[in-house]
Short mmCIF file of C-alpha atoms in Angstrom, two decimals:
data_model
loop_
_atom_site.label_atom_id
_atom_site.label_comp_id
_atom_site.label_asym_id
_atom_site.label_seq_id
_atom_site.Cartn_x
_atom_site.Cartn_y
_atom_site.Cartn_z
CA MET A 888 122.92 123.78 148.78
CA LYS A 889 120.53 120.85 148.72
CA ILE A 890 116.85 121.43 149.57
CA ALA A 891 114.06 119.01 150.45
CA VAL A 892 110.44 120.16 150.43
CA LEU A 893 108.27 118.13 152.79
CA GLY A 894 104.75 118.67 151.45
CA ALA A 895 104.59 119.28 147.72
CA GLY A 896 101.34 121.26 147.76
CA LYS A 897 100.73 124.69 146.25
CA MET A 898 103.07 126.57 148.56
CA GLY A 899 105.81 123.95 148.49
CA ILE A 900 105.68 123.86 144.69
CA SER A 901 105.65 127.68 144.55
CA PHE A 902 108.82 127.89 146.64
CA SER A 903 110.51 125.18 144.59
CA ARG A 904 109.76 126.91 141.29
CA SER A 905 111.07 130.22 142.59
CA PHE A 906 114.33 128.64 143.74
CA LEU A 907 114.85 127.06 140.34
CA LYS A 908 113.75 130.15 138.42
CA PHE A 909 116.36 132.32 140.11
CA GLU A 910 118.94 129.50 139.92
CA LEU A 911 119.42 129.41 143.68
CA ILE A 912 119.68 125.64 143.41
CA LYS A 913 120.17 123.13 140.63
CA PRO A 914 117.29 120.75 139.77
CA GLU A 915 119.29 117.75 140.93
CA ASN A 916 119.66 119.34 144.38
CA LEU A 917 115.89 119.59 144.91
CA HIS A 918 113.91 116.78 146.57
CA LEU A 919 110.10 117.00 146.61
CA ILE A 920 108.28 114.77 149.10
CA THR A 921 104.52 114.23 148.83
CA ARG A 922 101.99 112.19 150.79
CA ARG A 923 99.95 111.58 147.64
CA LYS A 924 101.45 108.84 145.49
CA GLU A 925 99.12 109.79 142.64
CA ASN A 926 100.92 113.15 142.33
CA ILE A 927 104.40 111.72 141.89
CA GLN A 928 104.28 111.30 138.10
CA GLN A 929 102.97 114.82 137.56
CA LEU A 930 105.60 116.30 139.88
CA GLU A 931 108.34 114.39 138.06
CA GLN A 932 107.17 115.97 134.80
CA GLN A 933 106.98 119.46 136.32
CA PHE A 934 110.37 119.18 138.01
CA ALA A 935 112.52 117.31 135.52
CA GLY A 936 115.86 116.36 137.00
CA SER A 937 114.66 116.68 140.61
CA LYS A 938 113.96 113.83 142.99
CA VAL A 939 110.30 113.15 143.87
CA SER A 940 109.35 110.74 146.64
CA ASP A 941 106.39 109.37 148.56
CA PHE A 942 106.54 110.49 152.21
CA LEU A 943 106.13 107.04 153.70
CA GLY A 944 108.88 105.68 151.44
CA VAL A 945 111.59 108.16 152.49
CA SER A 946 114.15 106.67 154.86
CA THR A 947 116.87 109.33 154.50
CA ILE A 948 116.99 112.97 153.41
CA ASP A 949 120.19 114.32 151.91
CA ALA A 950 119.48 118.03 152.25
CA ASP A 951 120.95 121.08 153.96
CA LEU A 952 117.56 122.79 154.22
CA ILE A 953 114.26 121.00 154.79
CA ILE A 954 111.16 123.08 154.12
CA VAL A 955 108.12 121.83 156.03
CA ALA A 956 105.15 122.84 153.86
CA VAL A 957 102.44 120.47 155.08
CA LYS A 958 99.07 121.65 156.37
CA PRO A 959 99.33 122.50 160.08
CA GLN A 960 96.55 119.99 160.82
CA ASP A 961 98.75 117.25 159.28
CA PHE A 962 101.95 118.10 161.12
CA HIS A 963 101.41 115.70 164.03
CA PHE A 964 100.94 112.80 161.60
CA VAL A 965 104.02 113.80 159.63
CA ALA A 966 106.19 114.18 162.74
CA GLU A 967 105.04 110.86 164.19
CA ASN A 968 105.65 108.97 160.94
CA LEU A 969 109.07 110.26 159.92
CA LYS A 970 111.30 107.36 158.91
CA PHE A 971 114.43 109.47 158.74
CA ARG A 972 116.51 111.20 161.38
CA LEU A 973 117.62 114.79 161.13
CA ASN A 974 121.27 115.57 161.68
CA GLU A 975 122.40 118.58 163.69
CA SER A 976 123.62 120.57 160.69
CA GLN A 977 120.31 120.43 158.82
CA MET A 978 118.08 123.51 158.92
CA ILE A 979 114.28 123.33 159.17
CA LEU A 980 112.22 126.08 157.53
CA SER A 981 108.56 125.80 158.48
CA ILE A 982 105.94 127.60 156.40
CA MET A 983 103.03 126.12 158.38
CA ALA A 984 100.49 128.55 159.80
CA GLY A 985 100.23 128.69 163.59
CA ILE A 986 102.72 125.97 164.56
CA LYS A 987 105.25 127.54 166.91
CA ILE A 988 108.99 126.94 166.84
CA GLU A 989 109.02 125.24 170.25
CA LYS A 990 106.42 122.71 169.12
CA ILE A 991 108.30 122.00 165.88
CA GLN A 992 111.53 121.52 167.83
CA HIS A 993 109.81 119.15 170.24
CA LEU A 994 108.00 117.01 167.68
CA LEU A 995 110.99 116.79 165.32
CA ASN A 996 113.56 116.62 168.13
CA HIS A 997 115.61 119.24 166.33
CA LYS A 998 116.88 122.69 167.38
CA LYS A 999 117.66 124.52 164.14
CA VAL A 1000 114.22 125.81 163.17
CA VAL A 1001 113.18 128.93 161.26
CA ARG A 1002 109.49 129.70 161.04
CA ALA A 1003 108.03 131.73 158.16
CA MET A 1004 104.58 132.84 157.03
CA PRO A 1005 104.32 133.48 153.28
CA ASN A 1006 101.19 134.26 151.26
CA SER A 1007 99.77 133.03 147.96
CA PRO A 1008 101.26 135.75 145.68
CA THR A 1009 104.54 133.89 146.15
CA LEU A 1010 103.18 131.90 143.19
CA LEU A 1011 104.07 134.96 141.07
CA GLY A 1012 107.18 135.95 142.99
CA MET A 1013 105.18 138.83 144.51
CA GLY A 1014 104.59 137.47 147.99
CA ILE A 1015 105.43 138.88 151.41
CA THR A 1016 106.84 136.62 154.11
CA GLY A 1017 107.34 137.31 157.80
CA TYR A 1018 109.87 135.04 159.48
CA THR A 1019 111.60 134.44 162.78
CA ALA A 1020 114.10 131.95 164.12
CA ALA A 1021 114.97 129.81 167.10
CA LYS A 1022 117.75 130.92 169.42
CA GLY A 1023 121.19 129.90 168.24
CA ILE A 1024 120.58 130.30 164.51
CA SER A 1025 123.61 132.11 163.09
CA PHE A 1026 123.43 135.36 161.15
CA VAL A 1027 124.93 133.59 158.12
CA ASP A 1028 122.19 130.95 158.23
CA LEU A 1029 119.50 133.63 158.52
CA MET A 1030 120.89 135.52 155.52
CA GLN A 1031 120.83 132.30 153.52
CA ILE A 1032 117.20 131.72 154.49
CA GLU A 1033 116.28 135.31 153.61
CA ARG A 1034 117.94 134.90 150.23
CA PHE A 1035 115.63 131.98 149.47
CA LEU A 1036 112.55 133.72 150.86
CA ASN A 1037 113.23 136.80 148.74
CA ALA A 1038 113.04 134.64 145.63
CA THR A 1039 109.29 134.49 146.30
CA GLY A 1040 108.83 138.25 146.82
CA ARG A 1041 109.82 140.19 149.93
CA SER A 1042 110.61 139.08 153.47
CA VAL A 1043 110.64 140.73 156.90
CA TYR A 1044 112.44 139.37 159.96
CA LEU A 1045 110.54 139.57 163.25
CA GLU A 1046 112.23 139.31 166.65
CA ASN A 1047 108.94 138.41 168.37
CA GLU A 1048 107.55 135.08 167.19
CA ASN A 1049 104.10 135.92 168.59
CA LEU A 1050 103.72 138.56 165.87
CA LEU A 1051 103.63 135.80 163.25
CA ASP A 1052 100.03 135.04 164.24
CA GLY A 1053 99.20 138.61 163.26
CA VAL A 1054 101.21 138.28 160.05
CA THR A 1055 99.27 135.10 159.27
CA ALA A 1056 95.97 136.93 159.74
CA LEU A 1057 97.06 140.08 157.91
CA SER A 1058 99.10 138.98 154.91
CA GLY A 1059 98.91 135.18 154.95
CA SER A 1060 95.12 135.24 154.76
CA GLY A 1061 95.02 138.76 153.32
CA PRO A 1062 94.68 137.92 149.60
CA ALA A 1063 91.36 136.18 150.33
CA TYR A 1064 89.99 139.39 151.85
CA PHE A 1065 90.74 141.29 148.66
CA TYR A 1066 89.18 138.55 146.52
CA TYR A 1067 86.11 138.72 148.77
CA ILE A 1068 85.75 142.47 148.24
CA VAL A 1069 86.39 142.18 144.50
CA ASP A 1070 83.72 139.47 144.27
CA ALA A 1071 81.21 141.73 146.06
CA MET A 1072 82.01 144.61 143.69
CA ILE A 1073 81.61 142.42 140.61
CA LYS A 1074 78.27 141.10 141.86
CA ALA A 1075 77.11 144.67 142.48
CA GLY A 1076 78.10 145.46 138.89
CA THR A 1077 76.03 142.60 137.45
CA GLU A 1078 73.07 143.64 139.63
CA MET A 1079 73.29 147.06 137.98
CA GLY A 1080 73.02 145.43 134.56
CA ILE A 1081 76.70 145.31 133.56
CA GLU A 1082 77.75 142.03 131.93
CA LYS A 1083 79.90 139.91 134.22
CA ASN A 1084 83.00 139.97 132.04
CA LEU A 1085 82.83 143.76 131.82
CA ALA A 1086 82.19 144.10 135.55
CA GLU A 1087 85.26 141.95 136.20
CA LEU A 1088 87.34 144.14 133.87
CA PHE A 1089 86.22 147.38 135.51
CA VAL A 1090 86.76 146.09 139.05
CA LYS A 1091 90.12 144.35 138.50
CA GLN A 1092 91.59 147.30 136.61
CA THR A 1093 90.27 149.65 139.30
CA MET A 1094 91.98 147.57 142.00
CA LEU A 1095 95.21 147.47 140.00
CA GLY A 1096 95.20 151.21 139.40
CA ALA A 1097 94.28 151.99 143.01
CA TYR A 1098 97.14 149.79 144.23
CA HIS A 1099 99.72 151.59 142.09
CA LEU A 1100 98.37 155.00 143.07
CA MET A 1101 98.46 154.06 146.75
CA ASN A 1102 101.97 152.63 146.39
CA THR A 1103 103.45 155.66 144.63
CA SER A 1104 101.59 158.55 146.28
CA ASP A 1105 102.89 160.48 149.29
CA LYS A 1106 99.31 160.97 150.46
CA SER A 1107 97.77 159.05 153.34
CA LEU A 1108 94.92 156.61 152.73
CA GLU A 1109 92.50 159.13 154.26
CA GLU A 1110 93.69 161.79 151.80
CA LEU A 1111 93.38 159.41 148.85
CA ILE A 1112 89.81 158.59 149.90
CA LYS A 1113 88.96 162.29 150.12
CA ASP A 1114 90.37 162.83 146.63
CA VAL A 1115 87.71 160.46 145.26
CA ALA A 1116 84.84 161.25 147.64
CA SER A 1117 83.58 164.72 146.75
CA LYS A 1118 80.97 166.32 149.00
CA GLY A 1119 77.49 165.02 148.24
CA GLY A 1120 78.77 162.73 145.49
CA THR A 1121 78.42 159.07 144.61
CA THR A 1122 81.51 157.88 146.49
CA GLU A 1123 80.38 159.61 149.65
CA ALA A 1124 77.01 157.83 149.38
CA ALA A 1125 78.79 154.48 149.22
CA LEU A 1126 81.17 155.30 152.08
CA GLN A 1127 78.33 156.46 154.30
CA THR A 1128 76.58 153.14 153.71
CA PHE A 1129 79.79 151.25 154.56
CA GLU A 1130 80.11 153.23 157.79
CA LYS A 1131 76.45 152.72 158.69
CA ASN A 1132 76.87 148.97 158.27
CA ARG A 1133 80.20 149.01 160.14
CA LEU A 1134 82.07 147.39 157.25
CA LYS A 1135 85.47 148.46 158.57
CA ASP A 1136 84.73 147.02 162.02
CA SER A 1137 83.50 143.79 160.46
CA LEU A 1138 86.70 143.43 158.44
CA LYS A 1139 88.85 144.09 161.50
CA LYS A 1140 86.89 141.50 163.51
CA GLY A 1141 87.43 138.95 160.76
CA ILE A 1142 91.18 139.56 160.70
CA LEU A 1143 91.36 139.26 164.50
CA ALA A 1144 89.41 135.98 164.24
CA ALA A 1145 92.06 134.73 161.82
CA GLU A 1146 94.75 135.64 164.35
CA ARG A 1147 92.93 133.70 167.08
CA ARG A 1148 92.66 130.69 164.80
CA SER A 1149 96.40 130.88 164.09
CA LYS A 1150 97.04 130.80 167.85
CA ASP A 1151 94.66 127.86 168.24
CA LEU A 1152 96.63 125.83 165.69
CA SER A 1153 99.68 125.90 167.95
CA GLU A 1154 97.87 124.20 170.83
#
């Protein structure tokens, strides 16, 4: 299979590296397309043996699968300035946040579209991607797409495309929420007199350990919290403060705001 990646940014590069790492494609069957001419030389060094092109200089694309990895705000420009025509057999895989299948089909004048929402841990092959497809996409084609998506972590097929806005808010944006909380914890540590590098060590290892415990335990999250929060103890004091300041509600409101923004991007 030949793959073209339209938008050689972080996510497009991440996908490309995963495909090559797991030998799903050969380097010579990968075509990276960037809008930034100044990035071409660096990309050619990073992806030796693969084709690298400037977007405005591409007149034809010899690829079975075209991954659209541009920023959603740039999609109109990209669609309006395509110098190549898509043939009916080519598959489009969009990893743009918020842009719905119908809009992609309309602007690209192409029916075979799969829409996916990955997240940044795909950079390590530990991502999670929700995806859905236009009507008429065959089961064989979907399995091929899932095979590529699974090279970046895990994938989940969704029948209802509208749920992808929620996936975008929950897992697509999700890593930033964790970084935000970790940053707050580290800053609290330094305020208590712990050196920053030590605060970072304590917090990051705590997050790592808590993740593995959560992922391997049969207990619910409420039970795990109770295991740590003894009556009248330090953890309970922190949790009571979180509740008083409605931290959980604030986080939920933020995630719902991200979902609304994802919906706005499709308009």
